[in-house]
Coordinates of C-alpha atoms in Angstrom, one line a residue:
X1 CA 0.0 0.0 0.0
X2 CA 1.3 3.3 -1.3
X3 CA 2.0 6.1 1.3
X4 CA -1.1 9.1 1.8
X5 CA 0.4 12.7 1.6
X6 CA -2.2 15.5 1.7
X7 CA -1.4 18.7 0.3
X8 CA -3.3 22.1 1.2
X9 CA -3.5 23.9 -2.1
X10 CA -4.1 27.3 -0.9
X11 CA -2.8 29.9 1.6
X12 CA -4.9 33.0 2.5
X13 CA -3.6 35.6 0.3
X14 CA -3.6 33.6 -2.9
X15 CA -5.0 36.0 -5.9
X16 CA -8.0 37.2 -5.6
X17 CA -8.6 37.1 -9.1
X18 CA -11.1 33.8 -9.9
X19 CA -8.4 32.2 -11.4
X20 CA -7.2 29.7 -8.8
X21 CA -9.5 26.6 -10.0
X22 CA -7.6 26.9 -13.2
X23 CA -4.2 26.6 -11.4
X24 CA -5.7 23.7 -9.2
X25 CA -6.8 21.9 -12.8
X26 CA -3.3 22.7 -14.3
X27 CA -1.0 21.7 -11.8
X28 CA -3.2 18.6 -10.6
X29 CA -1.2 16.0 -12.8
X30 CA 2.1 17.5 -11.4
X31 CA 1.2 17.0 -7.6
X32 CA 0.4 13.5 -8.5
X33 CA 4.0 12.8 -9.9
X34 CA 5.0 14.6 -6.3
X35 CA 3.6 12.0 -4.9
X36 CA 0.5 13.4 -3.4
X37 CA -2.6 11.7 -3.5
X38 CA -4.8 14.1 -1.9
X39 CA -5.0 17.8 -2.6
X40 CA -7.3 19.7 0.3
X41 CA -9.2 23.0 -1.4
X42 CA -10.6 26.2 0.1
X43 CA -14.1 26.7 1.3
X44 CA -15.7 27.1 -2.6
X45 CA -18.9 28.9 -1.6
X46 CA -19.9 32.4 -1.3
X47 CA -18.9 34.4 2.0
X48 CA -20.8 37.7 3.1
X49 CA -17.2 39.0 1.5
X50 CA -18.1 38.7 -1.8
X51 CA -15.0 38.6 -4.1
X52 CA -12.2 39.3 -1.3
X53 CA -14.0 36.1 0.6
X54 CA -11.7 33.2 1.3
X55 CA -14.9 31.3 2.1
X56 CA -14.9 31.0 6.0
X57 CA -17.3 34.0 6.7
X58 CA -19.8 32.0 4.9
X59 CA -23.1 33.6 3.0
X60 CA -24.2 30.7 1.1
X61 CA -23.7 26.9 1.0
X62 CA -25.2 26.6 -2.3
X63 CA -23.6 29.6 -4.3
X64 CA -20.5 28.1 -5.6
X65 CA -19.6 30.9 -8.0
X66 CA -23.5 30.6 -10.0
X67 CA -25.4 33.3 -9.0
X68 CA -25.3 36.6 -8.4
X69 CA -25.1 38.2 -5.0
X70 CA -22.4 40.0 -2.3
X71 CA -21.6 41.8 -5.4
X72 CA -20.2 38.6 -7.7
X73 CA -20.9 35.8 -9.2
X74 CA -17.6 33.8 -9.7
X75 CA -15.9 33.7 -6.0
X76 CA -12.8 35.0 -5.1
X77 CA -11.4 30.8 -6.7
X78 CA -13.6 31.2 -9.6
X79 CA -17.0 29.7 -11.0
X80 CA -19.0 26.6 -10.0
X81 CA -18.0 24.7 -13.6
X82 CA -14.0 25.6 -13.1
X83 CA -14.4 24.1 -9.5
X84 CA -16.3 21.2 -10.6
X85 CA -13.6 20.9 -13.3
X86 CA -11.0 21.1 -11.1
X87 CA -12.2 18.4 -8.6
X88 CA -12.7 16.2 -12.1
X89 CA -8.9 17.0 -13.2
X90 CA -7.6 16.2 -9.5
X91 CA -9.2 12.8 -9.6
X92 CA -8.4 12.2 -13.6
X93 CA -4.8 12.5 -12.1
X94 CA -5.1 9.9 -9.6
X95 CA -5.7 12.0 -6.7
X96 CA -8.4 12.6 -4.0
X97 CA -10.0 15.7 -3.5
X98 CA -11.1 17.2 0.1
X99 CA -13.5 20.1 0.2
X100 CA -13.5 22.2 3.3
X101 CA -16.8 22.3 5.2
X102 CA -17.8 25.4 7.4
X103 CA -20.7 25.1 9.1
X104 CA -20.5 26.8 12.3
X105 CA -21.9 29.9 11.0
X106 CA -23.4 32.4 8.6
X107 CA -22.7 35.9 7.7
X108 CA -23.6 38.9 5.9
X109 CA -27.6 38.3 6.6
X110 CA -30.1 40.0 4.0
X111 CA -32.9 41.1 6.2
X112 CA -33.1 41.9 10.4
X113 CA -35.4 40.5 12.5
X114 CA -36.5 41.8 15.9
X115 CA -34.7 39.4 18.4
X116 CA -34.6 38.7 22.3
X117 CA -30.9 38.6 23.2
X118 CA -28.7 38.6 26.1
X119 CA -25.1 40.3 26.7
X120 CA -22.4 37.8 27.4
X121 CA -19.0 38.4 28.8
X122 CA -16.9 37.7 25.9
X123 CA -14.2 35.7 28.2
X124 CA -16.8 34.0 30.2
X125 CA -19.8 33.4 27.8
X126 CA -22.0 31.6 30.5
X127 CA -22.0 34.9 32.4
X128 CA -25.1 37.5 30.9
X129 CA -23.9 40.8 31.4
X130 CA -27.6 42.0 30.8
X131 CA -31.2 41.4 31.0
X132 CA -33.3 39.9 28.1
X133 CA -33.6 43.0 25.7
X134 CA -35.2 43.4 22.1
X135 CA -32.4 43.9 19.3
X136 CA -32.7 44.1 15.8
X137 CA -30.1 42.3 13.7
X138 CA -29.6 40.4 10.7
X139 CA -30.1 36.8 11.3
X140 CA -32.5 36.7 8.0
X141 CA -30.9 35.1 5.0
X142 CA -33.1 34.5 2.4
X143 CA -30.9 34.6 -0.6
X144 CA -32.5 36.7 -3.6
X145 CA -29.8 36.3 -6.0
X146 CA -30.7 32.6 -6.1
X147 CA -34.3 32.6 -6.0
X148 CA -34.6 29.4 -4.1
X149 CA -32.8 27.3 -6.4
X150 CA -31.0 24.3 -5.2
X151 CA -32.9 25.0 -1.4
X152 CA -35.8 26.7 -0.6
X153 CA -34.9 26.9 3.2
X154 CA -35.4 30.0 5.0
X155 CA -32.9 30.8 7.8
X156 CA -34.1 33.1 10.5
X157 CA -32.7 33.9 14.0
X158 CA -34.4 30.0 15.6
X159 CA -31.8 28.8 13.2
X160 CA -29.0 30.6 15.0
X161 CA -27.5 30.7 19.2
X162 CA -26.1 33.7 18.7
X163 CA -25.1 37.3 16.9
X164 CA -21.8 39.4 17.3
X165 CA -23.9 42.6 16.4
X166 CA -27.0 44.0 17.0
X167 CA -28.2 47.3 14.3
X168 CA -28.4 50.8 15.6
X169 CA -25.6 49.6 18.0
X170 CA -21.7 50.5 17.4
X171 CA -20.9 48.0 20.1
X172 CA -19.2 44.8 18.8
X173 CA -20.1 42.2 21.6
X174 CA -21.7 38.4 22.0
X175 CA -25.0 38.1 22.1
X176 CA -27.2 34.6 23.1
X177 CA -30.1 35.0 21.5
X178 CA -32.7 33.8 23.4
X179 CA -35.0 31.6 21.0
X180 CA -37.5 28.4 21.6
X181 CA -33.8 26.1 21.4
X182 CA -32.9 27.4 25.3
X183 CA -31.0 30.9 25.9
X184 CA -28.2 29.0 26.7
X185 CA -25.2 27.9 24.5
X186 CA -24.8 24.6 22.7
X187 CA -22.7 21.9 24.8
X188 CA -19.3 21.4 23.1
X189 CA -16.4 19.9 24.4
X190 CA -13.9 23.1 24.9
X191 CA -14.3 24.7 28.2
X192 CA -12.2 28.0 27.4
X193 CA -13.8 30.8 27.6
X194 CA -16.6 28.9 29.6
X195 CA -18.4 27.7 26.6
X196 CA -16.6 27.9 23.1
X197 CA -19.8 28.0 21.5
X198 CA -19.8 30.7 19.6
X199 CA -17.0 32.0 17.2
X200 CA -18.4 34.4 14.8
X201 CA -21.3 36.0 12.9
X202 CA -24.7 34.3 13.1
X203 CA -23.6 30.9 15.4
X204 CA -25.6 27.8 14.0
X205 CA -28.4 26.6 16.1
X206 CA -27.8 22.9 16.1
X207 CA -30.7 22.0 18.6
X208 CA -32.9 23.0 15.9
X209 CA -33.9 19.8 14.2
X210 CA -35.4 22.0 10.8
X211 CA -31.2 23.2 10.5
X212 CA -29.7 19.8 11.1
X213 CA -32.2 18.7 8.3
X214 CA -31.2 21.4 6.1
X215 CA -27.2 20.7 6.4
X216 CA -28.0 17.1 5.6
X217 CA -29.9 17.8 2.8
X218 CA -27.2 20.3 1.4
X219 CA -24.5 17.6 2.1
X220 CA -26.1 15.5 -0.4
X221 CA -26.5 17.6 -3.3
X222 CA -22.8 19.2 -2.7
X223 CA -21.5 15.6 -2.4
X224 CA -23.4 14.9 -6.2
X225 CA -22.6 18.0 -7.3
X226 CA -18.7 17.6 -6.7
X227 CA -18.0 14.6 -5.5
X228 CA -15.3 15.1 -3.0
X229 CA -13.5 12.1 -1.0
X230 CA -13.3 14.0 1.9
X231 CA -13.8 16.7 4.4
X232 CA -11.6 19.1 5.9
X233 CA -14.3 20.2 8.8
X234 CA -13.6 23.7 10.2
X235 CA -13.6 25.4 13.9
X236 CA -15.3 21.8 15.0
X237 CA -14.6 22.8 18.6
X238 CA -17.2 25.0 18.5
X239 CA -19.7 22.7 17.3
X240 CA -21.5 20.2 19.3
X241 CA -20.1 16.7 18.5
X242 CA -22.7 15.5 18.4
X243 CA -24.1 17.0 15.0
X244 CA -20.8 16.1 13.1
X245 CA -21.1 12.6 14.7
X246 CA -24.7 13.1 13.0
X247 CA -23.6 14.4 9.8
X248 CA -20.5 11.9 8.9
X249 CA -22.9 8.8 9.6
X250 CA -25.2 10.5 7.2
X251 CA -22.6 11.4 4.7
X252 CA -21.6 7.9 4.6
X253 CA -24.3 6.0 4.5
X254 CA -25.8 7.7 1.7
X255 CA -22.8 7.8 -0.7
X256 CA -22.2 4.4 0.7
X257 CA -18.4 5.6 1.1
X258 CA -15.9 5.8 4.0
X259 CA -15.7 9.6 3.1
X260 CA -12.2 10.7 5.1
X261 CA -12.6 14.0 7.4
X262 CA -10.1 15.6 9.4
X263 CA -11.3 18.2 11.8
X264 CA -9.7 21.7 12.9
X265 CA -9.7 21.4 16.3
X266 CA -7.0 24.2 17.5
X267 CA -5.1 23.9 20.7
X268 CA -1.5 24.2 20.3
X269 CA -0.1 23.7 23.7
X270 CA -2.2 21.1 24.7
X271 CA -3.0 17.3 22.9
X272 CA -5.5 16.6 26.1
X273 CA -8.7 18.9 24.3
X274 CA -8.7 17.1 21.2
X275 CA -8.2 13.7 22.9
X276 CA -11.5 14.6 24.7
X277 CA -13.2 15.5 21.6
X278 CA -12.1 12.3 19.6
X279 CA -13.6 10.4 22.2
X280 CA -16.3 13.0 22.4
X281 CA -17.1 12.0 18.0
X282 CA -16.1 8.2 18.8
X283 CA -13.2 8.2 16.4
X284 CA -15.3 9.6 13.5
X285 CA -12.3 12.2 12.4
X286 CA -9.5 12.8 12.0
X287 CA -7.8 15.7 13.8
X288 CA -5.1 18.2 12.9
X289 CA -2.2 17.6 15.2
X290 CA -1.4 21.1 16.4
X291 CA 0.5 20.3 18.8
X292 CA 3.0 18.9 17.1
X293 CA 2.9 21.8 15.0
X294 CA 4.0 23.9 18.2
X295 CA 7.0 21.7 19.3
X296 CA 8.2 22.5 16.1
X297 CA 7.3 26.1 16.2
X298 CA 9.3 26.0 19.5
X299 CA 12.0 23.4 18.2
X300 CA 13.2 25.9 15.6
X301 CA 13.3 29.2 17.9
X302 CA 15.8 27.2 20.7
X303 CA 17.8 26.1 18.2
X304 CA 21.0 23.3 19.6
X305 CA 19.1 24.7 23.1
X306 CA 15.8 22.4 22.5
X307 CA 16.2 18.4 22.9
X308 CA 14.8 16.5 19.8
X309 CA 14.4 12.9 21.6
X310 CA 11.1 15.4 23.1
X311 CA 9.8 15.9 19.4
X312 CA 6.9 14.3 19.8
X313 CA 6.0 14.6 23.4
X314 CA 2.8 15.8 24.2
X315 CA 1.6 15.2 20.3
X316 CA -1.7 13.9 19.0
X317 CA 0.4 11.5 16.8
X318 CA 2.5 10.0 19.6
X319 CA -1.2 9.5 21.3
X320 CA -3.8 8.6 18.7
X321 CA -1.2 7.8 15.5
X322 CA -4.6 6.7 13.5
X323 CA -6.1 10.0 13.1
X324 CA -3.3 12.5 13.5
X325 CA -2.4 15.2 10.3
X326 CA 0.5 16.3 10.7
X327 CA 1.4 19.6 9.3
X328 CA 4.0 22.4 9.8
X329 CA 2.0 25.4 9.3
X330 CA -1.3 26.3 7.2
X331 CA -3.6 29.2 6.6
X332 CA -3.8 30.3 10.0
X333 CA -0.2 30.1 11.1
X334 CA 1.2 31.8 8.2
X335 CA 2.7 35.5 9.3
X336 CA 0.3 37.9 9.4
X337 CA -2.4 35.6 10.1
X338 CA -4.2 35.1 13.8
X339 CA -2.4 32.1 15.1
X340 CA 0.6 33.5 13.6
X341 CA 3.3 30.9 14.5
X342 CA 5.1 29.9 11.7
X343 CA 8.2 27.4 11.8
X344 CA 11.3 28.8 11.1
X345 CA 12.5 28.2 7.3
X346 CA 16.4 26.3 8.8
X347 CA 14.1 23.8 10.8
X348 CA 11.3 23.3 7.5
X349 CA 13.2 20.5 6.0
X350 CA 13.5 18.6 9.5
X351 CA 10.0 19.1 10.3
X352 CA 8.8 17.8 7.1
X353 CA 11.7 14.8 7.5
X354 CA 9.6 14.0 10.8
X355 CA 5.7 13.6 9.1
X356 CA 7.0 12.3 5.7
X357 CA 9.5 9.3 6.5
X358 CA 8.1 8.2 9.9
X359 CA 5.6 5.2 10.2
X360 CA 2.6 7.4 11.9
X361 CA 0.5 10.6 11.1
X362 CA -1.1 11.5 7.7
X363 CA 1.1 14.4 6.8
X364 CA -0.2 17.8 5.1
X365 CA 2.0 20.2 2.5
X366 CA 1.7 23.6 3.0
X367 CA 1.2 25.1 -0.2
X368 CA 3.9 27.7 0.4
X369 CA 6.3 25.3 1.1
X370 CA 6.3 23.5 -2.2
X371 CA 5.4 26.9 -4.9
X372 CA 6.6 29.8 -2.6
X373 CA 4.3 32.7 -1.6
X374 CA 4.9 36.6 -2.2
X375 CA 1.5 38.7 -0.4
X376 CA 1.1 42.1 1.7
X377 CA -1.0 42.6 4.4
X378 CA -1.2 44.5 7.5
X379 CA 0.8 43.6 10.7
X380 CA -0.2 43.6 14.3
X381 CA 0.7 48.2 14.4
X382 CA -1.4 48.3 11.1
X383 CA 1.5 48.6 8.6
X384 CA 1.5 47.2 5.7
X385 CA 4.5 45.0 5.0
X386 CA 5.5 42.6 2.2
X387 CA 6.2 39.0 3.3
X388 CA 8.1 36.5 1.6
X389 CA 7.4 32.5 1.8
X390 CA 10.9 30.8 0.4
X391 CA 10.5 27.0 -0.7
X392 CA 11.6 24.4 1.2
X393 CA 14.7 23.3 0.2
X394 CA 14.4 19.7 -0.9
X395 CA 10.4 18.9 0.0
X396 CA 10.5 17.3 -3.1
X397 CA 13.0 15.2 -2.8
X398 CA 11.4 14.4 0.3
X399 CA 8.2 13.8 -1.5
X400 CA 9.8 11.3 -3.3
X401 CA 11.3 9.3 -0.4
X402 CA 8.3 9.1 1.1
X403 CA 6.6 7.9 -1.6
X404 CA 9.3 5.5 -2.6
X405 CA 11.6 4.6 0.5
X406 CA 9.5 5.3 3.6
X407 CA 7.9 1.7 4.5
X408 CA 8.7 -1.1 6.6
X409 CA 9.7 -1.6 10.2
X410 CA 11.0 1.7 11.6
X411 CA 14.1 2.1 14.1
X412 CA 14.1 4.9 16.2
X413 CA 17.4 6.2 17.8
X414 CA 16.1 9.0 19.8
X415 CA 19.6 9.0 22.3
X416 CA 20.7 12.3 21.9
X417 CA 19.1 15.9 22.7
X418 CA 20.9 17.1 19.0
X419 CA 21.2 14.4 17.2
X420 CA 18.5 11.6 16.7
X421 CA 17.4 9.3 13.5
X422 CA 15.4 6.3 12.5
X423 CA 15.3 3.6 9.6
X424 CA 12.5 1.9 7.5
X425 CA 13.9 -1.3 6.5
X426 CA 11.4 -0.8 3.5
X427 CA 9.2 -3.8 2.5
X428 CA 8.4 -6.4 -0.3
X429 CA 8.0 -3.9 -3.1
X430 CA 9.9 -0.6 -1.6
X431 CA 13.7 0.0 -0.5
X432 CA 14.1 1.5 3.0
X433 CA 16.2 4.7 4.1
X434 CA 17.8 6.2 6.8
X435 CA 17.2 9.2 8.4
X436 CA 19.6 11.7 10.7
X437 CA 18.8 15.2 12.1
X438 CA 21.0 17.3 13.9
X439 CA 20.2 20.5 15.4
X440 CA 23.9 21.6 16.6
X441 CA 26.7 20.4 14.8
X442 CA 27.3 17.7 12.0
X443 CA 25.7 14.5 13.2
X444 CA 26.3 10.6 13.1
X445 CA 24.1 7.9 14.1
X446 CA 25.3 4.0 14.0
X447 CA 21.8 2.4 13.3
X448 CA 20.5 -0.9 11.9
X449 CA 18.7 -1.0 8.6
X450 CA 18.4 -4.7 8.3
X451 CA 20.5 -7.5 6.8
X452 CA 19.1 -7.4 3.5
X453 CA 21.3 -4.4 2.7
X454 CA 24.6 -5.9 4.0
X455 CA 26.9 -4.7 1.0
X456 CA 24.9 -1.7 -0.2
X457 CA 25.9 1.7 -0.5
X458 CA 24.0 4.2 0.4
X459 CA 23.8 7.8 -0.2
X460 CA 22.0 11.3 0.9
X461 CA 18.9 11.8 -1.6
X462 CA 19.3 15.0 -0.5
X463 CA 22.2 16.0 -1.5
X464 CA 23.9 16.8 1.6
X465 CA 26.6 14.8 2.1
X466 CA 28.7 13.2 -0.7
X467 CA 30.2 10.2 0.4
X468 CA 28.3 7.1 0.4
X469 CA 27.8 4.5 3.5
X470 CA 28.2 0.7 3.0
X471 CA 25.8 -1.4 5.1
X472 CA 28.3 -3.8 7.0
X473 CA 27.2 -8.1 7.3
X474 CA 24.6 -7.5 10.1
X475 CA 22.7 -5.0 8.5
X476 CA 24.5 -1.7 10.4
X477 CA 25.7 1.6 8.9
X478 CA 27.3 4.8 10.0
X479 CA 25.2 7.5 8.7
X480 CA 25.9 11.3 9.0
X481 CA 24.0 14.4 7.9
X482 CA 25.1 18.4 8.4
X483 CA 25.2 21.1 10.8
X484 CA 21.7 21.9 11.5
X485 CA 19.9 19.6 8.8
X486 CA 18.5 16.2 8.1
X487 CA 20.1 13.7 5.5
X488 CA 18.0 11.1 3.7
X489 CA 19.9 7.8 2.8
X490 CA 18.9 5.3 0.4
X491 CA 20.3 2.7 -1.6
X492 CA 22.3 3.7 -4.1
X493 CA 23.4 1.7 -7.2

């Protein structure tokens, strides 16, 4: 069985100019020959943005670039047909294709509605901060550029918990609204903040049977309008479990498929949330491994001053190996973004040596990593700077070994705070390969690759060293890599 590698094929300030289905189409058959099998798109549906919408501040599920309305018909990615192309030229080249699901909200209502609501402290959201009062805000959405096509479902504010601005007000607060569903939030299974309910815009009211209906509904026609393979599910801990426990059974028993899903589930500097909420959705998803995104984050700042052999302590892939993505950075870590933490470019290759060759975790490819990224936007004192995204330096050599070389039993020697490395002693139809990593000075790690190889050279796919290393008669080589870097040996010829 081949090796999975997802790749996310966006970043957030990819050109705004409807032309990025096209590049997804184009470059589809050259991420297959990367070795990717899965390529994870943006949110393809209209947001209350219009044409500068990435697609999270959703407006409507079923505009995907057909109608008119926020000011557009295409989306800031292009139209319905190029995505539908798209998806069709990712899976003519071998691939999967995951969509990204957001359904913890709405935004950019068309009509108010007078409203009960209640004032929560924004840091402790089961504390009011007011009596019931009448509002008026939009938490109507009735769509007029569509006219009802594809849905003719009505959402008002029983479809919603809460609003994050009420009209005739310049206060931007939280606001329960206090509708036949219970004033109260929605149980989920963070505790920050007291209840992590709500997130944004108009929160979806999941105790509503009529809106549970409707997203099932809409799941089937997107699913046979596109046909994805997966789901990348958005800001899940903020929506009850047990809807999207709801919503994959339903998924996959109608397509009749074990659809993949990997959940964004955020908590960087600790696993012991998202273990709660995969027992929480019984193992139903996937989750990204954020905190192994952080060790990294914090493995590049020390430098020679952090110990390796505790890479993968506290990670979701060292705990629940099964459902971990791994990743380095994505959408949200990238600078300028609002979890801003991205992995120093010297550690990149080592990061991406510890999801691509190892035995556990589904990795994920940053987009930047493999193309590059050149944007503007405003930092944190409201300047605008230019930022620069270099390439990784060898991801796709690395590509490759995974996709060749990285099977089999796996050796780890994890004996030194600078220096660590592991084998795959490969398998019936794959070569194996060695891996060292040093975050001080040059490195060298005596480990066994197996007695198969006894007699083999090996060298450094990577190019980083230039001598070769001969596998001795019980299967044992000395194998070396630079100051500060990670070396890839495989057999040679």
């Amino acid at each position: 069985m081949k090796n999975g590698t997802m790749m996310q094929y966006f970043h957030w300030y990819v050109p705004g100019d409807g032309s990025w289905w096209n590049k997804v189409k184009q470059e589809a058959p050259k991420l297959a020959a990367l070795g990717i099998n899965a390529v994870w798109l943006p949110p393809a549906y209209k947001g209350a943005g219009g044409i500068d919408s990435r697609g999270y501040d959703v407006y409507d599920f079923y505009d995907l670039g057909e109608f008119d309305q926020k000011g557009t018909v295409r989306t800031r990615y292009g139209t319905r047909q190029e995505y539908i192309d798209a998806v069709k030229a990712i899976h003519d080249a071998g691939m999967q294709a995951y969509v990204d699901i957001v359904v913890n909200h709405l935004m950019g209502g068309d009509e108010t509605e007078k409203i009960t609501v209640r004032r929560v402290d924004p840091e402790d959201r089961n504390n009011f901060t007011s009596d019931p009062m009448l509002a008026e805000a939009y938490t109507k959405f009735v769509f007029p550029g569509r006219k009802r096509t594809h849905s003719a479902f009505i959402w008002d504010h029983q479809c919603f918990t809460g609003i994050d601005h009420i009209t005739g007000s310049d206060e931007d607060a939280i606001f329960s609204i206090q509708n036949e569903y219970g004033e109260r939030w929605e149980d989920v299974v963070d505790e920050e903040k007291g209840n992590f309910d709500f997130l944004m815009g108009a929160d979806i009211e999941f105790r509503n049977p009529a809106v549970r209906e409707e997203i099932k509904r809409w799941g089937e026609w997107y699913y046979n309008t596109v046909k994805p393979d997966g789901f990348r599910l958005d800001a899940v801990k903020h929506i009850t479990p047990g809807f999207m426990k709801e919503w994959l059974d339903h998924m996959r028993k109608i397509t009749g498929r074990e659809l993949f899903a990997v959940g964004e589930y955020w908590a960087a500097d600790d696993v012991e949330p998202a273990l709660k909420y995969i027992d929480a959705i019984e193992g139903r998803m996937s989750l990204f491994d954020a905190s192994l995104h952080h060790n990294f984050f914090d493995a590049a700042k020390a430098g020679k001053e952090y110990d390796l052999t505790t890479i993968f302590e506290g990670s979701l892939v060292l705990q629940q190996p099964a459902l971990a993505v791994t990743l380095i950075d994505n959408h949200d870590t990238q600078p300028l973004q609002t979890l801003e933490a991205p992995v120093e470019n010297w550690f990149r290759p080592i990061a991406y040596s510890l999801i691509l060759l190892r035995e556990h975790g589904y990795p994920c490819v940053f987009y930047p990593d493999l193309y590059g990224a050149t944007y503007t936007g405003e930092n944190e004192d409201g300047e605008e700077v230019t930022i620069e995204l270099a390439r990784v330096e060898g991801l796709d050599k690395l590509l490759a070994a995974r996709d060749q070389y990285a099977y089999g039993p796996q050796r780890d020697y994890f004996d030194h705070p600078n220096c660590i490395g592991w084998t795959r002693e490969g398998d019936e139809e794959h070569s194996g390969c060695a891996i060292v990593i040093s975050n001080s000075e040059e490195g060298n790690k005596h480990m066994e690759i197996g007695k198969r190889y006894a007699g083999k050279p090996f060298k450094d796919i990577l190019g980083r060293r230039g001598e070769e290393v001969v596998i001795d008669q019980e299967g044992w080589g000395d194998f070396r890599c630079a100051a500060g870097a990670v070396s890839v040996w495989v057999p040679g010829e």
